[in-house]
Amino acid sequence: MRFTKDHEWVSLDGDVATIGITAYAAEQLGDVVFVETPEVGKSVTAGEGLAVVESVKAASDVYAPLTGEVLEANAALAEAPETVNQAPEADGWFAKVKIADASAYEALMDRAAYDAFLETL
Amino acid sequence: MSDETLKHTPLYAAHVEAGARMVPFAGYAMPVQYKDGVLKEHLWTREHAGLFDVSHMGQARLRGVSPLSAFEEVTPGDFIGLKPGKQRYSVLLNKTGGIIDDLMAGRPDDDGLFVVVNGACKENDFKVIDAELAGQVRIDRLEDRALMALQGPKAAQVLAIHAPDAAKLAFMETAALQAFGVDAIISRSGYTGEDGYEISVPGEAALHIWNTLLADERVRPIGLGARDSLRLEAGLPLYGHDLDETVSPIEAGLGFAVSKKRRDARDFPGARRIAAELGGDVTRKAVGLKVEGAPAREGAEIADAEGAVVGVITSGGFSPTLGYPIALGFVPPALAAAGTELKVIVRGRAQAAQVVATPFVAHRYVRKV
C-alpha cells in the first residue's frame, strides 16, 4: 500500500489500483454520510478530483493519486457510506483505476514514510 | 487568524481537556466537536441532553429611563408590551429593513433589557444600538459572564436538580435567580428545536457549573458542528448564512418577529419595505428543501423543474435525525409552496429537491409548565 500527502491510499494488483482514504483522513472527516464515486470509464489524472466525501458538516474532495481509467466504483458506499469510517483502508475503498505507469505507484510514500509524515502534522 | 489572536471562553481549557477539536469561530477558539463526533452529538441532544458553550455570544444589559420603548426604534418587536419574566426573539434592522443581526431580548428582572446577540456580530450590533439609541439607553456589556445552553428532552430534569426555580419557567420565559450558588440568568429557550435552557453565569463560576452538569450521565458536551445541524433541522436561520443585511424578516420567514402593533404603526427601520412585502410585493422567500442524493451546501444553485436557476441554498447538510439531506434557501414566492418540485445543482449536476414545511424536525418546546 502507498499513500499521498492528501491522505489517499493506493494498493496495486497488476495494473489495477484500488484507491481510498486513510484511517487518519476518515477520523479527521468524522462520520461520512455520503460518497460521490466516479463513473466507470472516466479518465482520471493524478492530483485531480476522483471522488467527493461528505460528512455532516462539509464536503471534501478525494484526489486521484495516479493517472488512469476508472474500472469500478464501490457501489456499496451508496447504501453504507459509514463503511469509510468503519474500514477506511479496506471495505471503504472508493474506486479501482487501471493505471498506465506502475512506476508512479512506487514513487508514492510507503507506510513508514506516511506515518512519519503524519507525525509532522 | 492565528491561534494567538483567538479569544478563549472561560471553558476553553475544559474543551481541550475533553478532546474537542477547536476551530476559529467569531474570533474565538471554539469546539466544533468532541470525541463522539457531530453525528453522535446531534443524536444525543435529540434523545438526552447536550451542553453547549455559547460564551462567544454577546450579552448586555440595556439600561435607561425606558429601554423597552427605546429598543423598538431598532427592532420591529413589541417590547413596550414585554412583561417581566418574558423574552422575545427579534431582529436588529437597518434603514432598508435588512437584518443586522437576530437576537434574544428579555426581562429576567426589573433591570432593563437583557439581550443576547450573535458572537460574530456583537461588536457591530452594540455600535449600531449605541449610535441609534445614544442618550436613551446605556449598553452595559456583560463580558465577564459565560453562557451555556442545556438542550434536549432530559434538560428540564437535569436542571431541576440544580435550579428548582428554573424548572417553573415555560418556553421563552426568563428569570434572574440563584442557581449553582451564583447569580444566574436562565431562560427556557435555545436554538436546537428541543426543550432546554440558556444559562448565563459569572465567568469564574462557569467551569464548575459546566463540570457539575456534565457529571450527570444524561448530559454530554456538544460542539458547534452539531449545534448547526440541530438548528438546521429545527428550521432556524443562522446569521451570516440564511440572514444578512440584504434579507428582510418577511423574506426570511420571520414575520412573527414583526408584531401586529408595529405593523400597524410602521414605526421601525425599513417599515416601508416590510409593509410592501407583507402586502405581497416580495421577490424571494426562504423555504425548506428535502434533497435527494448528495447534500446541497450553502451557495448551491436552486433551479426550477425546467432547469432555470431561480434561487440559492443558504445552508444545507445531512440531517442526522431524518437520514437524508435538507437545506434552507431562497426561491421566488411562486415556487415556495410545500410540495413544489425543484432541482439543486451540486457539483454541476441537477438533483431532485422538494419544498417542504419547516421545521424539518418538530420543535419540542414546553410552552406550559
GROMACS .gro file of C-alpha atoms in nm, chain B residues 96-225:
model
  130
  217THR     CA    1  -3.387   4.939   0.443
  218GLY     CA    2  -3.537   4.661   0.656
  219GLY     CA    3  -3.237   4.429   0.622
  220ILE     CA    4  -3.133   4.221   0.920
  221ILE     CA    5  -2.820   4.344   1.102
  222ASP     CA    6  -2.848   4.053   1.347
  223ASP     CA    7  -3.102   3.828   1.512
  224LEU     CA    8  -3.118   3.823   1.889
  225MET     CA    9  -3.298   3.736   2.212
  226ALA     CA   10  -3.411   4.017   2.441
  227GLY     CA   11  -3.578   3.957   2.775
  228ARG     CA   12  -3.670   4.086   3.118
  229PRO     CA   13  -3.528   3.839   3.371
  230ASP     CA   14  -3.584   4.108   3.635
  231ASP     CA   15  -3.658   4.481   3.651
  232ASP     CA   16  -3.303   4.576   3.549
  233GLY     CA   17  -3.359   4.699   3.195
  234LEU     CA   18  -3.345   4.466   2.897
  235PHE     CA   19  -3.110   4.165   2.886
  236VAL     CA   20  -3.001   4.096   2.528
  237VAL     CA   21  -2.803   3.812   2.372
  238VAL     CA   22  -2.668   3.861   2.019
  239ASN     CA   23  -2.453   3.656   1.781
  240GLY     CA   24  -2.082   3.641   1.860
  241ALA     CA   25  -1.968   3.733   1.510
  242CYS     CA   26  -2.199   4.039   1.506
  243LYS     CA   27  -2.169   4.166   1.861
  244GLU     CA   28  -1.920   4.450   1.810
  245ASN     CA   29  -2.124   4.596   1.525
  246ASP     CA   30  -2.459   4.533   1.698
  247PHE     CA   31  -2.365   4.727   2.009
  248LYS     CA   32  -2.213   5.003   1.796
  249VAL     CA   33  -2.538   5.032   1.599
  250ILE     CA   34  -2.757   5.025   1.911
  251ASP     CA   35  -2.535   5.282   2.078
  252ALA     CA   36  -2.544   5.510   1.772
  253GLU     CA   37  -2.921   5.486   1.733
  254LEU     CA   38  -3.018   5.500   2.097
  255ALA     CA   39  -2.746   5.726   2.242
  256GLY     CA   40  -2.890   5.934   2.524
  257GLN     CA   41  -3.177   5.691   2.571
  258VAL     CA   42  -3.004   5.372   2.680
  259ARG     CA   43  -2.670   5.277   2.821
  260ILE     CA   44  -2.525   4.949   2.695
  261ASP     CA   45  -2.356   4.756   2.974
  262ARG     CA   46  -2.181   4.465   2.813
  263LEU     CA   47  -2.152   4.156   3.031
  264GLU     CA   48  -1.818   4.032   2.903
  265ASP     CA   49  -1.735   3.875   3.237
  266ARG     CA   50  -2.025   3.633   3.203
  267ALA     CA   51  -2.028   3.292   3.035
  268LEU     CA   52  -2.328   3.147   2.852
  269MET     CA   53  -2.413   2.783   2.814
  270ALA     CA   54  -2.710   2.605   2.663
  271LEU     CA   55  -2.854   2.284   2.803
  272GLN     CA   56  -3.077   2.132   2.535
  273GLY     CA   57  -3.274   1.814   2.491
  274PRO     CA   58  -3.563   1.613   2.635
  275LYS     CA   59  -3.374   1.548   2.963
  276ALA     CA   60  -3.265   1.912   3.010
  277ALA     CA   61  -3.551   2.004   3.244
  278GLN     CA   62  -3.499   1.704   3.473
  279VAL     CA   63  -3.128   1.774   3.493
  280LEU     CA   64  -3.155   2.146   3.559
  281ALA     CA   65  -3.430   2.099   3.820
  282ILE     CA   66  -3.171   1.933   4.047
  283HIS     CA   67  -2.953   2.246   4.050
  284ALA     CA   68  -3.206   2.523   3.989
  285PRO     CA   69  -3.554   2.417   4.103
  286ASP     CA   70  -3.695   2.763   4.024
  287ALA     CA   71  -3.579   2.737   3.663
  288ALA     CA   72  -3.799   2.431   3.618
  289LYS     CA   73  -4.103   2.659   3.664
  290LEU     CA   74  -4.014   2.857   3.352
  291ALA     CA   75  -4.205   2.790   3.030
  292PHE     CA   76  -4.067   2.838   2.679
  293MET     CA   77  -3.941   3.195   2.628
  294GLU     CA   78  -3.965   3.280   2.997
  295THR     CA   79  -3.658   3.413   3.174
  296ALA     CA   80  -3.551   3.478   3.531
  297ALA     CA   81  -3.259   3.614   3.730
  298LEU     CA   82  -3.215   3.367   4.011
  299GLN     CA   83  -2.972   3.186   4.237
  300ALA     CA   84  -2.851   2.861   4.084
  301PHE     CA   85  -2.532   2.663   4.139
  302GLY     CA   86  -2.459   2.910   4.420
  303VAL     CA   87  -2.424   3.210   4.187
  304ASP     CA   88  -2.632   3.485   4.028
  305ALA     CA   89  -2.766   3.325   3.713
  306ILE     CA   90  -2.991   3.445   3.434
  307ILE     CA   91  -3.179   3.147   3.297
  308SER     CA   92  -3.426   3.137   3.009
  309ARG     CA   93  -3.615   2.838   2.875
  310SER     CA   94  -3.504   2.871   2.516
  311GLY     CA   95  -3.229   2.765   2.280
  312TYR     CA   96  -3.150   2.704   1.917
  313THR     CA   97  -3.191   2.332   1.865
  314GLY     CA   98  -3.571   2.292   1.848
  315GLU     CA   99  -3.556   2.094   2.172
  316ASP     CA  100  -3.677   2.191   2.517
  317GLY     CA  101  -3.393   2.343   2.712
  318TYR     CA  102  -3.231   2.643   2.873
  319GLU     CA  103  -2.975   2.912   2.815
  320ILE     CA  104  -2.780   2.978   3.132
  321SER     CA  105  -2.579   3.297   3.189
  322VAL     CA  106  -2.338   3.283   3.482
  323PRO     CA  107  -2.032   3.471   3.607
  324GLY     CA  108  -1.731   3.359   3.402
  325GLU     CA  109  -1.531   3.247   3.706
  326ALA     CA  110  -1.810   3.005   3.802
  327ALA     CA  111  -1.857   2.863   3.453
  328LEU     CA  112  -1.610   2.574   3.475
  329HIS     CA  113  -1.757   2.443   3.799
  330ILE     CA  114  -2.111   2.462   3.659
  331TRP     CA  115  -2.006   2.303   3.329
  332ASN     CA  116  -1.846   2.012   3.515
  333THR     CA  117  -2.141   1.980   3.754
  334LEU     CA  118  -2.384   1.943   3.463
  335LEU     CA  119  -2.155   1.700   3.279
  336ALA     CA  120  -2.131   1.483   3.589
  337ASP     CA  121  -2.491   1.385   3.514
  338GLU     CA  122  -2.481   1.082   3.286
  339ARG     CA  123  -2.768   1.224   3.079
  340VAL     CA  124  -2.555   1.522   2.973
  341ARG     CA  125  -2.273   1.530   2.716
  342PRO     CA  126  -2.079   1.824   2.572
  343ILE     CA  127  -2.187   1.916   2.219
  344GLY     CA  128  -1.986   2.116   1.967
  345LEU     CA  129  -2.073   2.382   1.712
  346GLY     CA  130  -2.098   2.120   1.436
   0.00000   0.00000   0.00000
